[in-house]
Amino acid sequence: MLPLILLVLCALIEAFPNPDTSEALSSSSNASLLWGPYRPNLYIGIRPRIPSSLLMGLMWSNADNPSDISKNLRHTCEQDEGMAAYGWTAYDVRKGGVQIVNDTGNKIDLFAQFAKLPNDELSSKWGLRVKGIPRANARDLQKTTLIFYLGSENSTNSRIECLEGHKTNPSNSDVVCNGTMVGSHNFKLQIPDHRVDSDSRQRTSVKSLTVPADTIWQAKSIFTDLLKGSSSHDGMVLDDPGDGNLHFVQKIFEGGFEFDILFSPDPVSEAMTSVSLTEGIQDALSTFSERFQSVYSPQAPFEDEQYIKFSQSLLSNLMGGIGYFYGTSKVDISSAPEYAETDQDFWEKAASAQSRAVVEEQGPYQLFSAVPSRPFFPRGFLWDEGFHLQAILDWDMDLALEIVSSWFDLMDKNGWIAREQILGLEARSKVPSEFQTQYPHYANPPTLFLVVQAFVARLSRELPFSGAPSRYLSDPAAAKTFLKTIYPKMKRHYEWFCRTQAGNLKNYQLPGSDFSKGYRWRGRTPQHLFTSGLDDYPRAQPPHPEELHVDALCWVGLMTVSLRKISAFLGEKDDQAMFSEHETGVVRSIEGIHWSESDQAYCDTTVVDGNRVEKICHRGYISLFPFLVGLIGPDHSHLEAVLDLIRNPEELWSPYGLRSLSLKDKYYGKDENYWRSPVWININYMVMQRLLEFAQQPGPYQQKVREIYTDLRLNLVNTVFNSWKETGFAWEQYNPETGKGQRTQHFTGWTSLILVNTPGIRKAGKKLGESSAESSIVNLLSGVKLYAADQTTFTLCGGKFPTHVLPRWVRSTMGMVVTVHGFEGV
């Protein structure tokens, strides 16, 4: 039996949280998230989360033939650039990690080790170690050139001076840059000379210049222009250090190499050094490994080292894709009446209105966000982000909520958030001009609600948490303040969505019916419905202004459930009652409007012959939505039909995951075939999440659910793993016939969800914590921080105890250092 003293101590901590702990975590969060590789479109790009500030990046090329340097120069992540693989093998946003680039074209393997160390509560110092190892097919002492650049986007305060040590001391080839950031904060950046003797095979050149501040991001083209105009014949720009707002530090090495880039804010108690960088890298890697074992403890049959390496890669590259974006957004402000889409040929009239769009550059805005794919989609996507944060929330709750806040800060006064955040010139450079303008009547699946709902579940101790120490778990007052800030914005977005995506229900009101909820996505054409997120998934043909989309209704249902739970947590009883009523209306419409008895599926609907309602049933992901968002329960009368659709190999089931469209559908695999057959991990994740929930709840289909979950879990993990093992990358989607990854490469956004919510099911079939003894332990350990340590003692609430006081099922995951609400022990 767990000693009573533990429960008493923890109750006291819960009742009287330590304000110093909360403040310390808040300050630590500010400093630890300030700097990072927040230019995910680059292989190696560093910047702070400060508008119009410093931009840094690294470029490289084989230099055996100087005339080929520009052609082979690497800078931005590209899908077809001769890379065997690239990405982070271990990375935590707050500490750093290691990225490896296997550049077959340039016959070099690069290792980039990045680490941050705290300086004070508002800033951090950091270092980047770059190591190069020629590949096996490289010639002896092949030449490689690397170009590190440092620039300031601030047009009014951008003084930076870079000097080389050998100008005053021939034995010193250190490069030192001193400058001023936004807010008059000084800094020092140093690139030490790593030569061990005078015969070391490397050369260094520094070029300082002044360019328009809004062109700093085009450093590659600026450098190649300099190279073309250089009188040097060895592939180096002429040495010309000094003042400027853009500085290139170029090195040419023969054979392997290693050098450091060290950044220190001024004032600093102790400058960043190569020694402290080494210590920081070691700490980042060990902390990452320990926390990974805690948060994503491998479970059978995936305990093998190769699966652990795979999972760590997915998580690291998801977080390595987090970026900071700043700039204006192009928005159509015309408010054209055609955008209501109420006429029979509404898509043609809407297209005509778009050709007359009044485009305004709004902002500038800033966004902190993960990206779906560094080479192809290096920007913020609204419906992707909620999926990204499902994994990040488990790892670092406060980081996830920082990103959620950043997204909701982009909301306009009406409640609209642009579905794509293409902020600034650098982001636009990756997007065709016809897709850059955002339209304020376009919605997108509101997946951020999933994240806030999951946060409340952890606050309420419905779900455990073993990630990084959290300010919000250590201080309930801070958590409530966050919710009270975000909740009105969520309500406003909900109201905007319901208003702008409302459907026309007049032909759906049959005698005795009372349907108050029905929605359709705006932005529909005969070929696409991009706003739904399921681009080319088959819908009614031709489009009709009175059609209704079951997925749109279900997303509204998800929002109502989230808002009901948040309002209950905040004690907003009137709102809680209102959202309960809305939820009832959504469920009534799902069953009364969208269920097809003849098809045994949930379907879209349309109106034909003037006023006759017709079900449009393209069985597939759309048919699963009431199940996906939790609007049908484990004993629902239609659950068996949903499970049959999932498990039928002639419909959605494949050996590699669930197909997006039924194999029997006439559109299966046709035309673009984007959402018309491929396996997508985000929807499969939602299915897995619901199956796992139902597998642990009593119900008439529990055994069937358990069997489907077990088989689907194996199929999905092995599909993504095998493709990663073969190609070195996670992919946007997977072929349902072969399991091969396809479309966008290095898609470590929602594909990373494969490491979330895939535990095995306990043989006894009981839900974790179902017994009273287990329940008390689960509640106690919710919000506990776990680190690997010895297996004989643990520290809880300031006291040290033997692990034998814990039940065996807890001991199997313990043997750890435990921190509860900021109290840590060894």
PDB file of C-alpha atoms in Angstrom, residues 125-268:
ATOM      1  CA  LYS A 125      24.097  31.531 -25.501  1.00  0.00           C
ATOM      2  CA  TRP A 126      24.550  28.855 -28.087  1.00  0.00           C
ATOM      3  CA  GLY A 127      27.036  27.052 -30.271  1.00  0.00           C
ATOM      4  CA  LEU A 128      27.067  25.115 -33.531  1.00  0.00           C
ATOM      5  CA  ARG A 129      29.712  22.496 -34.254  1.00  0.00           C
ATOM      6  CA  VAL A 130      30.065  21.466 -37.890  1.00  0.00           C
ATOM      7  CA  LYS A 131      31.953  18.300 -38.721  1.00  0.00           C
ATOM      8  CA  GLY A 132      32.538  16.887 -42.194  1.00  0.00           C
ATOM      9  CA  ILE A 133      33.565  13.362 -43.164  1.00  0.00           C
ATOM     10  CA  PRO A 134      34.183  12.610 -46.868  1.00  0.00           C
ATOM     11  CA  ARG A 135      32.071   9.720 -48.135  1.00  0.00           C
ATOM     12  CA  ALA A 136      33.662   6.463 -49.197  1.00  0.00           C
ATOM     13  CA  ASN A 137      33.660   7.403 -52.901  1.00  0.00           C
ATOM     14  CA  ALA A 138      35.348  10.794 -52.339  1.00  0.00           C
ATOM     15  CA  ARG A 139      38.889  11.328 -53.598  1.00  0.00           C
ATOM     16  CA  ASP A 140      41.723  11.734 -51.111  1.00  0.00           C
ATOM     17  CA  LEU A 141      41.816  15.216 -49.593  1.00  0.00           C
ATOM     18  CA  GLN A 142      38.801  16.337 -51.567  1.00  0.00           C
ATOM     19  CA  LYS A 143      38.078  20.032 -51.193  1.00  0.00           C
ATOM     20  CA  THR A 144      34.899  21.212 -49.503  1.00  0.00           C
ATOM     21  CA  THR A 145      33.905  24.826 -49.040  1.00  0.00           C
ATOM     22  CA  LEU A 146      31.568  25.954 -46.263  1.00  0.00           C
ATOM     23  CA  ILE A 147      30.064  29.411 -46.024  1.00  0.00           C
ATOM     24  CA  PHE A 148      28.518  30.641 -42.805  1.00  0.00           C
ATOM     25  CA  TYR A 149      26.669  33.926 -43.072  1.00  0.00           C
ATOM     26  CA  LEU A 150      25.385  36.394 -40.519  1.00  0.00           C
ATOM     27  CA  GLY A 151      22.992  39.178 -41.465  1.00  0.00           C
ATOM     28  CA  SER A 152      20.674  41.712 -39.852  1.00  0.00           C
ATOM     29  CA  GLU A 153      17.189  42.399 -41.199  1.00  0.00           C
ATOM     30  CA  ASN A 154      16.892  45.514 -39.052  1.00  0.00           C
ATOM     31  CA  SER A 155      17.241  48.481 -41.406  1.00  0.00           C
ATOM     32  CA  THR A 156      17.693  51.056 -38.620  1.00  0.00           C
ATOM     33  CA  ASN A 157      19.990  49.308 -36.143  1.00  0.00           C
ATOM     34  CA  SER A 158      22.078  46.746 -37.948  1.00  0.00           C
ATOM     35  CA  ARG A 159      25.697  47.445 -37.037  1.00  0.00           C
ATOM     36  CA  ILE A 160      27.824  44.319 -37.252  1.00  0.00           C
ATOM     37  CA  GLU A 161      31.587  44.235 -37.582  1.00  0.00           C
ATOM     38  CA  CYS A 162      33.480  41.063 -38.455  1.00  0.00           C
ATOM     39  CA  LEU A 163      37.271  40.838 -38.160  1.00  0.00           C
ATOM     40  CA  GLU A 164      39.899  38.144 -38.588  1.00  0.00           C
ATOM     41  CA  GLY A 165      42.522  37.587 -35.924  1.00  0.00           C
ATOM     42  CA  HIS A 166      45.380  37.143 -38.397  1.00  0.00           C
ATOM     43  CA  LYS A 167      45.042  40.779 -39.471  1.00  0.00           C
ATOM     44  CA  THR A 168      46.726  41.718 -36.206  1.00  0.00           C
ATOM     45  CA  ASN A 169      48.273  38.367 -35.193  1.00  0.00           C
ATOM     46  CA  PRO A 170      49.502  35.992 -37.930  1.00  0.00           C
ATOM     47  CA  SER A 171      49.131  32.970 -35.626  1.00  0.00           C
ATOM     48  CA  ASN A 172      45.460  33.698 -34.904  1.00  0.00           C
ATOM     49  CA  SER A 173      42.826  32.983 -37.559  1.00  0.00           C
ATOM     50  CA  ASP A 174      39.779  33.340 -35.306  1.00  0.00           C
ATOM     51  CA  VAL A 175      36.866  35.235 -36.848  1.00  0.00           C
ATOM     52  CA  VAL A 176      35.057  37.523 -34.413  1.00  0.00           C
ATOM     53  CA  CYS A 177      31.857  39.438 -35.142  1.00  0.00           C
ATOM     54  CA  ASN A 178      30.440  42.045 -32.776  1.00  0.00           C
ATOM     55  CA  GLY A 179      27.094  43.692 -33.264  1.00  0.00           C
ATOM     56  CA  THR A 180      23.807  44.997 -31.908  1.00  0.00           C
ATOM     57  CA  MET A 181      20.441  43.270 -32.028  1.00  0.00           C
ATOM     58  CA  VAL A 182      16.967  44.753 -31.780  1.00  0.00           C
ATOM     59  CA  GLY A 183      16.548  46.526 -28.458  1.00  0.00           C
ATOM     60  CA  SER A 184      20.213  47.606 -28.295  1.00  0.00           C
ATOM     61  CA  HIS A 185      21.353  44.176 -27.072  1.00  0.00           C
ATOM     62  CA  ASN A 186      24.960  43.530 -28.021  1.00  0.00           C
ATOM     63  CA  PHE A 187      26.374  40.160 -29.045  1.00  0.00           C
ATOM     64  CA  LYS A 188      29.604  38.456 -29.962  1.00  0.00           C
ATOM     65  CA  LEU A 189      29.930  35.638 -32.482  1.00  0.00           C
ATOM     66  CA  GLN A 190      33.205  33.773 -32.729  1.00  0.00           C
ATOM     67  CA  ILE A 191      34.482  31.115 -35.145  1.00  0.00           C
ATOM     68  CA  PRO A 192      37.695  29.827 -33.549  1.00  0.00           C
ATOM     69  CA  ASP A 193      40.603  28.555 -35.609  1.00  0.00           C
ATOM     70  CA  HIS A 194      40.818  24.800 -35.037  1.00  0.00           C
ATOM     71  CA  ARG A 195      44.175  24.233 -36.761  1.00  0.00           C
ATOM     72  CA  VAL A 196      46.512  22.174 -34.639  1.00  0.00           C
ATOM     73  CA  ASP A 197      49.634  23.129 -36.611  1.00  0.00           C
ATOM     74  CA  SER A 198      50.741  25.487 -39.349  1.00  0.00           C
ATOM     75  CA  ASP A 199      50.274  22.810 -42.032  1.00  0.00           C
ATOM     76  CA  SER A 200      46.563  22.344 -41.366  1.00  0.00           C
ATOM     77  CA  ARG A 201      44.752  22.210 -44.695  1.00  0.00           C
ATOM     78  CA  GLN A 202      42.175  24.981 -44.471  1.00  0.00           C
ATOM     79  CA  ARG A 203      41.762  28.559 -45.605  1.00  0.00           C
ATOM     80  CA  THR A 204      39.416  31.247 -44.383  1.00  0.00           C
ATOM     81  CA  SER A 205      38.051  34.381 -46.019  1.00  0.00           C
ATOM     82  CA  VAL A 206      35.608  36.965 -44.660  1.00  0.00           C
ATOM     83  CA  LYS A 207      33.515  39.233 -46.864  1.00  0.00           C
ATOM     84  CA  SER A 208      31.517  42.060 -45.270  1.00  0.00           C
ATOM     85  CA  LEU A 209      29.011  44.096 -47.244  1.00  0.00           C
ATOM     86  CA  THR A 210      25.846  46.160 -46.978  1.00  0.00           C
ATOM     87  CA  VAL A 211      22.707  45.069 -48.839  1.00  0.00           C
ATOM     88  CA  PRO A 212      19.009  45.978 -48.592  1.00  0.00           C
ATOM     89  CA  ALA A 213      17.730  44.529 -45.314  1.00  0.00           C
ATOM     90  CA  ASP A 214      14.844  42.688 -47.008  1.00  0.00           C
ATOM     91  CA  THR A 215      17.277  40.686 -49.170  1.00  0.00           C
ATOM     92  CA  ILE A 216      19.307  39.068 -46.370  1.00  0.00           C
ATOM     93  CA  TRP A 217      17.306  35.854 -46.772  1.00  0.00           C
ATOM     94  CA  GLN A 218      18.651  35.636 -50.347  1.00  0.00           C
ATOM     95  CA  ALA A 219      22.176  35.080 -49.052  1.00  0.00           C
ATOM     96  CA  LYS A 220      22.830  32.219 -51.464  1.00  0.00           C
ATOM     97  CA  SER A 221      22.209  34.256 -54.599  1.00  0.00           C
ATOM     98  CA  ILE A 222      24.159  37.195 -53.134  1.00  0.00           C
ATOM     99  CA  PHE A 223      27.110  34.905 -52.463  1.00  0.00           C
ATOM    100  CA  THR A 224      27.066  33.273 -55.897  1.00  0.00           C
ATOM    101  CA  ASP A 225      27.003  36.738 -57.491  1.00  0.00           C
ATOM    102  CA  LEU A 226      30.068  37.622 -55.419  1.00  0.00           C
ATOM    103  CA  LEU A 227      31.753  34.425 -56.547  1.00  0.00           C
ATOM    104  CA  LYS A 228      31.078  35.201 -60.193  1.00  0.00           C
ATOM    105  CA  GLY A 229      32.596  38.653 -59.802  1.00  0.00           C
ATOM    106  CA  SER A 230      35.625  37.472 -57.839  1.00  0.00           C
ATOM    107  CA  SER A 231      39.055  37.589 -59.440  1.00  0.00           C
ATOM    108  CA  SER A 232      40.039  34.586 -57.332  1.00  0.00           C
ATOM    109  CA  HIS A 233      40.413  31.308 -59.211  1.00  0.00           C
ATOM    110  CA  ASP A 234      40.208  28.989 -56.212  1.00  0.00           C
ATOM    111  CA  GLY A 235      36.508  29.374 -55.480  1.00  0.00           C
ATOM    112  CA  MET A 236      36.901  31.865 -52.614  1.00  0.00           C
ATOM    113  CA  VAL A 237      35.450  35.340 -52.367  1.00  0.00           C
ATOM    114  CA  LEU A 238      38.006  38.073 -51.808  1.00  0.00           C
ATOM    115  CA  ASP A 239      38.903  38.697 -48.177  1.00  0.00           C
ATOM    116  CA  ASP A 240      37.300  41.987 -47.144  1.00  0.00           C
ATOM    117  CA  PRO A 241      36.167  42.021 -43.476  1.00  0.00           C
ATOM    118  CA  GLY A 242      34.681  45.005 -41.697  1.00  0.00           C
ATOM    119  CA  ASP A 243      31.342  46.722 -41.106  1.00  0.00           C
ATOM    120  CA  GLY A 244      28.129  45.763 -42.835  1.00  0.00           C
ATOM    121  CA  ASN A 245      24.742  44.105 -42.411  1.00  0.00           C
ATOM    122  CA  LEU A 246      25.720  40.857 -44.159  1.00  0.00           C
ATOM    123  CA  HIS A 247      28.904  38.878 -43.570  1.00  0.00           C
ATOM    124  CA  PHE A 248      30.146  35.705 -45.243  1.00  0.00           C
ATOM    125  CA  VAL A 249      32.762  33.558 -43.523  1.00  0.00           C
ATOM    126  CA  GLN A 250      34.049  31.128 -46.130  1.00  0.00           C
ATOM    127  CA  LYS A 251      36.320  28.177 -45.404  1.00  0.00           C
ATOM    128  CA  ILE A 252      37.876  25.663 -47.774  1.00  0.00           C
ATOM    129  CA  PHE A 253      39.010  22.367 -46.259  1.00  0.00           C
ATOM    130  CA  GLU A 254      40.899  19.429 -47.684  1.00  0.00           C
ATOM    131  CA  GLY A 255      39.685  16.106 -46.334  1.00  0.00           C
ATOM    132  CA  GLY A 256      37.697  15.953 -43.102  1.00  0.00           C
ATOM    133  CA  PHE A 257      37.111  18.979 -40.932  1.00  0.00           C
ATOM    134  CA  GLU A 258      35.497  20.391 -37.815  1.00  0.00           C
ATOM    135  CA  PHE A 259      34.861  23.926 -36.594  1.00  0.00           C
ATOM    136  CA  ASP A 260      32.660  25.757 -34.086  1.00  0.00           C
ATOM    137  CA  ILE A 261      30.436  28.806 -34.282  1.00  0.00           C
ATOM    138  CA  LEU A 262      29.941  30.348 -30.823  1.00  0.00           C
ATOM    139  CA  PHE A 263      27.353  32.983 -29.950  1.00  0.00           C
ATOM    140  CA  SER A 264      27.270  34.952 -26.699  1.00  0.00           C
ATOM    141  CA  PRO A 265      24.943  37.803 -25.739  1.00  0.00           C
ATOM    142  CA  ASP A 266      26.496  40.843 -24.103  1.00  0.00           C
ATOM    143  CA  PRO A 267      26.609  41.213 -21.185  1.00  0.00           C
ATOM    144  CA  VAL A 268      27.396  37.585 -20.383  1.00  0.00           C
TER     145      VAL A 268
END
